[in-house]
Amino acid sequence: VLPLFSGVISAARGRKIAAQTQGFLGAFFTGMSVKIMASQLRLREERGGRKRPSWSIIDAEQGLLFPLATLGKADGPAGVDVFAIMNVVEEYLHKPTFSIVVLTDVPIIDPEAPESTILGRATGDRVAVIGCADGATELRLRSILGTAAHEALHCLGLDHCSLWSCLMNAYSPSEEEREADGGSSTPGHRAVLSLCPLDLLKLEMATGTNRLRRFEA
């Protein structure tokens, strides 16, 4: 788990979200070691007198700065290209670490759908990025934890599920959820935190976890 927070949420809240995510993923992926990364990477907002913010990832140890592409409509919310974050973090993924789950408090946007922010994304390069800008409520925290597990499962090779009500269901907020969020482009909530029988079996095969131990955790 790699926290990349810019100050949108407080440092104390960021530490709490990171610890809760580590604990949840540790139980969800019983038998695998889940740690909070000690990293030299930092996320910084770059205002520079512009109306729309931009962000960069800083590697203070090596003196490197990675500007991140800003997306979003001119009259809508600005956010970071989620794949720009992945491209930087991939360079810091080394053995024996299998995957990195990034937690960030800046809005993240998929360039293929720049009109709204997203809950999270993952790639075959085993990096997942989870948006935590609205992590102040318990409902949002549940969504953060569910999205972190969903995207981490993508890193393990699991695809979306369409057969049952399952954590691996593809998700996009409904019109009702958008209206409940004030009609904005804020991401919705991921309600289901359990796996269907097929994806549970896939998880067991991928990790060698024991089903009883996992449910006890």
PDB file of C-alpha atoms in Angstrom:
ATOM      1  CA  VAL A   1       0.000   0.000   0.000  1.00  0.00           C
ATOM      2  CA  LEU A   2       1.558   3.300  -1.124  1.00  0.00           C
ATOM      3  CA  PRO A   3      -0.012   6.500   0.283  1.00  0.00           C
ATOM      4  CA  LEU A   4       0.374   9.440  -2.125  1.00  0.00           C
ATOM      5  CA  PHE A   5      -1.473  12.304  -0.480  1.00  0.00           C
ATOM      6  CA  SER A   6      -1.202  15.975  -1.428  1.00  0.00           C
ATOM      7  CA  GLY A   7      -2.976  17.552   1.549  1.00  0.00           C
ATOM      8  CA  VAL A   8      -6.573  17.444   0.286  1.00  0.00           C
ATOM      9  CA  ILE A   9      -7.271  15.279   3.331  1.00  0.00           C
ATOM     10  CA  SER A  10      -5.400  15.734   6.614  1.00  0.00           C
ATOM     11  CA  ALA A  11      -2.202  13.815   7.288  1.00  0.00           C
ATOM     12  CA  ALA A  12      -3.865  12.044  10.221  1.00  0.00           C
ATOM     13  CA  ARG A  13      -6.823  11.012   8.060  1.00  0.00           C
ATOM     14  CA  GLY A  14      -4.458   9.812   5.343  1.00  0.00           C
ATOM     15  CA  ARG A  15      -2.529   7.650   7.805  1.00  0.00           C
ATOM     16  CA  LYS A  16      -5.785   6.201   9.129  1.00  0.00           C
ATOM     17  CA  ILE A  17      -7.074   5.345   5.638  1.00  0.00           C
ATOM     18  CA  ALA A  18      -3.733   3.724   4.748  1.00  0.00           C
ATOM     19  CA  ALA A  19      -3.752   1.647   7.950  1.00  0.00           C
ATOM     20  CA  GLN A  20      -7.378   0.594   7.440  1.00  0.00           C
ATOM     21  CA  THR A  21      -6.651  -0.365   3.835  1.00  0.00           C
ATOM     22  CA  GLN A  22      -3.619  -2.390   4.900  1.00  0.00           C
ATOM     23  CA  GLY A  23      -5.674  -4.220   7.538  1.00  0.00           C
ATOM     24  CA  PHE A  24      -8.552  -4.947   5.179  1.00  0.00           C
ATOM     25  CA  LEU A  25      -6.316  -6.195   2.355  1.00  0.00           C
ATOM     26  CA  GLY A  26      -4.309  -8.259   4.841  1.00  0.00           C
ATOM     27  CA  ALA A  27      -7.495 -10.089   5.834  1.00  0.00           C
ATOM     28  CA  PHE A  28      -8.888 -10.232   2.296  1.00  0.00           C
ATOM     29  CA  PHE A  29      -5.660 -11.735   0.933  1.00  0.00           C
ATOM     30  CA  THR A  30      -4.968 -13.979   3.929  1.00  0.00           C
ATOM     31  CA  GLY A  31      -1.594 -15.662   3.552  1.00  0.00           C
ATOM     32  CA  MET A  32      -0.058 -12.750   1.642  1.00  0.00           C
ATOM     33  CA  SER A  33       1.969 -10.012   3.308  1.00  0.00           C
ATOM     34  CA  VAL A  34       0.399  -6.560   2.941  1.00  0.00           C
ATOM     35  CA  LYS A  35       2.538  -3.625   4.075  1.00  0.00           C
ATOM     36  CA  ILE A  36       2.499   0.153   3.914  1.00  0.00           C
ATOM     37  CA  MET A  37       5.452   1.132   1.726  1.00  0.00           C
ATOM     38  CA  ALA A  38       8.195   3.354   3.065  1.00  0.00           C
ATOM     39  CA  SER A  39       8.698   5.369  -0.120  1.00  0.00           C
ATOM     40  CA  GLN A  40      10.616   8.451  -1.168  1.00  0.00           C
ATOM     41  CA  LEU A  41       7.731   9.461  -3.442  1.00  0.00           C
ATOM     42  CA  ARG A  42       5.571  12.477  -2.588  1.00  0.00           C
ATOM     43  CA  LEU A  43       2.620  14.104  -4.364  1.00  0.00           C
ATOM     44  CA  ARG A  44       2.655  17.888  -4.745  1.00  0.00           C
ATOM     45  CA  GLU A  45       0.076  20.304  -6.088  1.00  0.00           C
ATOM     46  CA  GLU A  46       1.476  22.825  -8.574  1.00  0.00           C
ATOM     47  CA  ARG A  47      -0.708  25.942  -8.664  1.00  0.00           C
ATOM     48  CA  GLY A  48       1.632  28.448 -10.296  1.00  0.00           C
ATOM     49  CA  GLY A  49      -1.048  31.124 -10.628  1.00  0.00           C
ATOM     50  CA  ARG A  50      -3.264  28.928 -12.807  1.00  0.00           C
ATOM     51  CA  LYS A  51      -6.988  28.547 -12.197  1.00  0.00           C
ATOM     52  CA  ARG A  52      -6.850  24.783 -12.608  1.00  0.00           C
ATOM     53  CA  PRO A  53      -4.464  22.873 -10.369  1.00  0.00           C
ATOM     54  CA  SER A  54      -1.889  20.381 -11.595  1.00  0.00           C
ATOM     55  CA  TRP A  55       0.141  17.809  -9.701  1.00  0.00           C
ATOM     56  CA  SER A  56       3.587  16.241  -9.743  1.00  0.00           C
ATOM     57  CA  ILE A  57       5.176  13.236  -8.086  1.00  0.00           C
ATOM     58  CA  ILE A  58       8.456  14.080  -6.369  1.00  0.00           C
ATOM     59  CA  ASP A  59      11.309  11.645  -5.684  1.00  0.00           C
ATOM     60  CA  ALA A  60      13.282  13.668  -3.150  1.00  0.00           C
ATOM     61  CA  GLU A  61      16.060  11.106  -2.759  1.00  0.00           C
ATOM     62  CA  GLN A  62      16.944  11.065  -6.458  1.00  0.00           C
ATOM     63  CA  GLY A  63      15.969  14.676  -7.168  1.00  0.00           C
ATOM     64  CA  LEU A  64      13.345  13.691  -9.739  1.00  0.00           C
ATOM     65  CA  LEU A  65      10.085  15.422 -10.609  1.00  0.00           C
ATOM     66  CA  PHE A  66       7.343  13.717 -12.621  1.00  0.00           C
ATOM     67  CA  PRO A  67       4.640  16.138 -13.864  1.00  0.00           C
ATOM     68  CA  LEU A  68       1.239  14.438 -14.111  1.00  0.00           C
ATOM     69  CA  ALA A  69      -1.217  15.140 -16.914  1.00  0.00           C
ATOM     70  CA  THR A  70      -4.316  17.028 -15.749  1.00  0.00           C
ATOM     71  CA  LEU A  71      -7.648  16.035 -17.275  1.00  0.00           C
ATOM     72  CA  GLY A  72     -11.264  17.156 -17.070  1.00  0.00           C
ATOM     73  CA  LYS A  73     -13.610  19.524 -18.847  1.00  0.00           C
ATOM     74  CA  ALA A  74     -12.867  23.241 -18.692  1.00  0.00           C
ATOM     75  CA  ASP A  75     -16.070  23.858 -16.726  1.00  0.00           C
ATOM     76  CA  GLY A  76     -15.812  20.694 -14.642  1.00  0.00           C
ATOM     77  CA  PRO A  77     -13.579  19.197 -11.959  1.00  0.00           C
ATOM     78  CA  ALA A  78      -9.902  18.772 -12.707  1.00  0.00           C
ATOM     79  CA  GLY A  79      -8.114  15.541 -11.934  1.00  0.00           C
ATOM     80  CA  VAL A  80      -4.980  13.533 -12.657  1.00  0.00           C
ATOM     81  CA  ASP A  81      -4.659  11.077 -15.514  1.00  0.00           C
ATOM     82  CA  VAL A  82      -4.722   7.826 -13.537  1.00  0.00           C
ATOM     83  CA  PHE A  83      -2.345   6.157 -15.991  1.00  0.00           C
ATOM     84  CA  ALA A  84       0.233   8.925 -15.474  1.00  0.00           C
ATOM     85  CA  ILE A  85       0.414   7.945 -11.795  1.00  0.00           C
ATOM     86  CA  MET A  86       0.752   4.274 -12.761  1.00  0.00           C
ATOM     87  CA  ASN A  87       3.572   5.002 -15.213  1.00  0.00           C
ATOM     88  CA  VAL A  88       5.645   6.602 -12.445  1.00  0.00           C
ATOM     89  CA  VAL A  89       4.900   4.051  -9.713  1.00  0.00           C
ATOM     90  CA  GLU A  90       5.633   1.092 -12.022  1.00  0.00           C
ATOM     91  CA  GLU A  91       9.296   2.150 -11.970  1.00  0.00           C
ATOM     92  CA  TYR A  92       9.353   1.582  -8.192  1.00  0.00           C
ATOM     93  CA  LEU A  93       7.843  -1.915  -8.274  1.00  0.00           C
ATOM     94  CA  HIS A  94      10.649  -4.356  -7.523  1.00  0.00           C
ATOM     95  CA  LYS A  95      10.844  -7.941  -6.288  1.00  0.00           C
ATOM     96  CA  PRO A  96       9.764  -9.368  -3.906  1.00  0.00           C
ATOM     97  CA  THR A  97       6.826  -6.921  -4.030  1.00  0.00           C
ATOM     98  CA  PHE A  98       4.149  -8.359  -6.304  1.00  0.00           C
ATOM     99  CA  SER A  99       1.853  -5.356  -6.555  1.00  0.00           C
ATOM    100  CA  ILE A 100       1.476  -1.748  -5.384  1.00  0.00           C
ATOM    101  CA  VAL A 101      -1.895  -0.266  -4.418  1.00  0.00           C
ATOM    102  CA  VAL A 102      -1.647   3.532  -4.514  1.00  0.00           C
ATOM    103  CA  LEU A 103      -3.964   5.608  -2.330  1.00  0.00           C
ATOM    104  CA  THR A 104      -4.298   9.233  -3.433  1.00  0.00           C
ATOM    105  CA  ASP A 105      -6.436  12.163  -2.315  1.00  0.00           C
ATOM    106  CA  VAL A 106      -6.454  13.903  -5.706  1.00  0.00           C
ATOM    107  CA  PRO A 107      -9.316  13.205  -8.143  1.00  0.00           C
ATOM    108  CA  ILE A 108      -8.320  10.547 -10.683  1.00  0.00           C
ATOM    109  CA  ILE A 109      -9.652  10.456 -14.244  1.00  0.00           C
ATOM    110  CA  ASP A 110      -9.544   7.880 -17.027  1.00  0.00           C
ATOM    111  CA  PRO A 111      -8.543   9.690 -20.263  1.00  0.00           C
ATOM    112  CA  GLU A 112     -11.108   7.605 -22.159  1.00  0.00           C
ATOM    113  CA  ALA A 113     -13.888   9.156 -20.026  1.00  0.00           C
ATOM    114  CA  PRO A 114     -12.534  12.572 -18.979  1.00  0.00           C
ATOM    115  CA  GLU A 115     -15.920  13.989 -18.009  1.00  0.00           C
ATOM    116  CA  SER A 116     -15.917  12.365 -14.556  1.00  0.00           C
ATOM    117  CA  THR A 117     -13.639  11.064 -11.840  1.00  0.00           C
ATOM    118  CA  ILE A 118     -13.310   7.353 -11.095  1.00  0.00           C
ATOM    119  CA  LEU A 119     -13.042   5.096  -8.051  1.00  0.00           C
ATOM    120  CA  GLY A 120      -9.867   3.318  -9.199  1.00  0.00           C
ATOM    121  CA  ARG A 121      -7.955   1.555 -11.962  1.00  0.00           C
ATOM    122  CA  ALA A 122      -5.411  -1.260 -12.271  1.00  0.00           C
ATOM    123  CA  THR A 123      -3.187  -2.574 -15.035  1.00  0.00           C
ATOM    124  CA  GLY A 124      -1.404  -5.770 -15.957  1.00  0.00           C
ATOM    125  CA  ASP A 125       1.769  -4.079 -14.719  1.00  0.00           C
ATOM    126  CA  ARG A 126       0.462  -4.799 -11.185  1.00  0.00           C
ATOM    127  CA  VAL A 127      -0.121  -1.210 -10.086  1.00  0.00           C
ATOM    128  CA  ALA A 128      -3.529  -0.060  -8.867  1.00  0.00           C
ATOM    129  CA  VAL A 129      -4.585   3.520  -8.055  1.00  0.00           C
ATOM    130  CA  ILE A 130      -7.456   4.257  -5.674  1.00  0.00           C
ATOM    131  CA  GLY A 131      -9.076   7.680  -5.199  1.00  0.00           C
ATOM    132  CA  CYS A 132      -9.559   8.698  -1.551  1.00  0.00           C
ATOM    133  CA  ALA A 133     -10.542  12.365  -1.860  1.00  0.00           C
ATOM    134  CA  ASP A 134     -13.936  11.654  -0.256  1.00  0.00           C
ATOM    135  CA  GLY A 135     -12.699   9.265   2.412  1.00  0.00           C
ATOM    136  CA  ALA A 136     -14.202  11.186   5.334  1.00  0.00           C
ATOM    137  CA  THR A 137     -17.401   9.152   5.646  1.00  0.00           C
ATOM    138  CA  GLU A 138     -17.832   5.488   6.521  1.00  0.00           C
ATOM    139  CA  LEU A 139     -19.668   4.865   3.238  1.00  0.00           C
ATOM    140  CA  ARG A 140     -16.759   6.339   1.279  1.00  0.00           C
ATOM    141  CA  LEU A 141     -14.288   4.330   3.361  1.00  0.00           C
ATOM    142  CA  ARG A 142     -16.187   1.143   2.517  1.00  0.00           C
ATOM    143  CA  SER A 143     -15.961   2.118  -1.137  1.00  0.00           C
ATOM    144  CA  ILE A 144     -12.205   2.764  -0.844  1.00  0.00           C
ATOM    145  CA  LEU A 145     -11.613  -0.641   0.755  1.00  0.00           C
ATOM    146  CA  GLY A 146     -13.793  -2.456  -1.779  1.00  0.00           C
ATOM    147  CA  THR A 147     -12.164  -0.671  -4.708  1.00  0.00           C
ATOM    148  CA  ALA A 148      -8.671  -1.432  -3.349  1.00  0.00           C
ATOM    149  CA  ALA A 149      -9.505  -5.155  -3.177  1.00  0.00           C
ATOM    150  CA  HIS A 150     -11.235  -5.081  -6.599  1.00  0.00           C
ATOM    151  CA  GLU A 151      -8.261  -3.443  -8.322  1.00  0.00           C
ATOM    152  CA  ALA A 152      -5.736  -5.656  -6.478  1.00  0.00           C
ATOM    153  CA  LEU A 153      -7.623  -8.688  -7.801  1.00  0.00           C
ATOM    154  CA  HIS A 154      -7.231  -7.271 -11.320  1.00  0.00           C
ATOM    155  CA  CYS A 155      -3.475  -7.185 -10.618  1.00  0.00           C
ATOM    156  CA  LEU A 156      -3.716 -10.906  -9.810  1.00  0.00           C
ATOM    157  CA  GLY A 157      -5.368 -11.513 -13.181  1.00  0.00           C
ATOM    158  CA  LEU A 158      -9.059 -11.722 -12.225  1.00  0.00           C
ATOM    159  CA  ASP A 159     -11.514 -10.121 -14.630  1.00  0.00           C
ATOM    160  CA  HIS A 160     -14.972  -8.664 -14.022  1.00  0.00           C
ATOM    161  CA  CYS A 161     -17.793 -10.935 -12.871  1.00  0.00           C
ATOM    162  CA  SER A 162     -21.234 -10.799 -14.490  1.00  0.00           C
ATOM    163  CA  LEU A 163     -22.812 -13.947 -13.027  1.00  0.00           C
ATOM    164  CA  TRP A 164     -23.384 -13.038  -9.366  1.00  0.00           C
ATOM    165  CA  SER A 165     -23.461 -10.078  -7.013  1.00  0.00           C
ATOM    166  CA  CYS A 166     -19.709  -9.909  -6.454  1.00  0.00           C
ATOM    167  CA  LEU A 167     -16.882  -7.554  -5.546  1.00  0.00           C
ATOM    168  CA  MET A 168     -15.596  -8.111  -9.090  1.00  0.00           C
ATOM    169  CA  ASN A 169     -18.733  -6.718 -10.750  1.00  0.00           C
ATOM    170  CA  ALA A 170     -17.898  -3.907 -13.163  1.00  0.00           C
ATOM    171  CA  TYR A 171     -19.073  -0.688 -11.567  1.00  0.00           C
ATOM    172  CA  SER A 172     -20.185   2.766 -12.599  1.00  0.00           C
ATOM    173  CA  PRO A 173     -22.484   5.003 -10.523  1.00  0.00           C
ATOM    174  CA  SER A 174     -26.156   5.038 -11.450  1.00  0.00           C
ATOM    175  CA  GLU A 175     -28.127   8.193 -12.172  1.00  0.00           C
ATOM    176  CA  GLU A 176     -29.759   7.795  -8.745  1.00  0.00           C
ATOM    177  CA  GLU A 177     -26.331   7.730  -7.067  1.00  0.00           C
ATOM    178  CA  ARG A 178     -25.204  10.782  -9.002  1.00  0.00           C
ATOM    179  CA  GLU A 179     -28.345  12.625  -7.923  1.00  0.00           C
ATOM    180  CA  ALA A 180     -27.723  11.563  -4.320  1.00  0.00           C
ATOM    181  CA  ASP A 181     -24.209  13.035  -4.650  1.00  0.00           C
ATOM    182  CA  GLY A 182     -25.682  16.349  -5.761  1.00  0.00           C
ATOM    183  CA  GLY A 183     -25.635  15.609  -9.479  1.00  0.00           C
ATOM    184  CA  SER A 184     -21.851  15.954  -9.631  1.00  0.00           C
ATOM    185  CA  SER A 185     -19.283  13.708 -11.243  1.00  0.00           C
ATOM    186  CA  THR A 186     -18.196  12.316  -7.854  1.00  0.00           C
ATOM    187  CA  PRO A 187     -17.610   8.558  -7.956  1.00  0.00           C
ATOM    188  CA  GLY A 188     -20.304   6.411  -6.373  1.00  0.00           C
ATOM    189  CA  HIS A 189     -20.062   3.655  -3.807  1.00  0.00           C
ATOM    190  CA  ARG A 190     -18.960   0.026  -4.145  1.00  0.00           C
ATOM    191  CA  ALA A 191     -21.407  -1.815  -1.896  1.00  0.00           C
ATOM    192  CA  VAL A 192     -20.462  -5.510  -2.276  1.00  0.00           C
ATOM    193  CA  LEU A 193     -17.286  -6.578  -0.431  1.00  0.00           C
ATOM    194  CA  SER A 194     -17.631 -10.355  -0.878  1.00  0.00           C
ATOM    195  CA  LEU A 195     -16.594 -12.625  -3.739  1.00  0.00           C
ATOM    196  CA  CYS A 196     -18.806 -14.990  -5.692  1.00  0.00           C
ATOM    197  CA  PRO A 197     -17.956 -18.734  -5.450  1.00  0.00           C
ATOM    198  CA  LEU A 198     -16.062 -18.720  -8.757  1.00  0.00           C
ATOM    199  CA  ASP A 199     -13.871 -15.722  -7.940  1.00  0.00           C
ATOM    200  CA  LEU A 200     -13.277 -17.024  -4.426  1.00  0.00           C
ATOM    201  CA  LEU A 201     -11.940 -20.224  -5.983  1.00  0.00           C
ATOM    202  CA  LYS A 202      -9.752 -18.167  -8.350  1.00  0.00           C
ATOM    203  CA  LEU A 203      -8.360 -16.235  -5.389  1.00  0.00           C
ATOM    204  CA  GLU A 204      -7.557 -19.470  -3.555  1.00  0.00           C
ATOM    205  CA  MET A 205      -5.798 -20.872  -6.611  1.00  0.00           C
ATOM    206  CA  ALA A 206      -3.811 -17.674  -7.152  1.00  0.00           C
ATOM    207  CA  THR A 207      -2.667 -17.192  -3.559  1.00  0.00           C
ATOM    208  CA  GLY A 208      -2.911 -20.637  -1.967  1.00  0.00           C
ATOM    209  CA  THR A 209      -4.970 -19.149   0.860  1.00  0.00           C
ATOM    210  CA  ASN A 210      -7.008 -21.363   3.148  1.00  0.00           C
ATOM    211  CA  ARG A 211     -10.727 -20.565   2.987  1.00  0.00           C
ATOM    212  CA  LEU A 212     -11.378 -21.126   6.701  1.00  0.00           C
ATOM    213  CA  ARG A 213      -8.413 -18.996   7.757  1.00  0.00           C
ATOM    214  CA  ARG A 214      -9.529 -16.258   5.392  1.00  0.00           C
ATOM    215  CA  PHE A 215     -13.059 -16.080   6.796  1.00  0.00           C
ATOM    216  CA  GLU A 216     -11.713 -16.149  10.339  1.00  0.00           C
ATOM    217  CA  ALA A 217      -9.507 -13.157   9.472  1.00  0.00           C
TER     218      ALA A 217
END
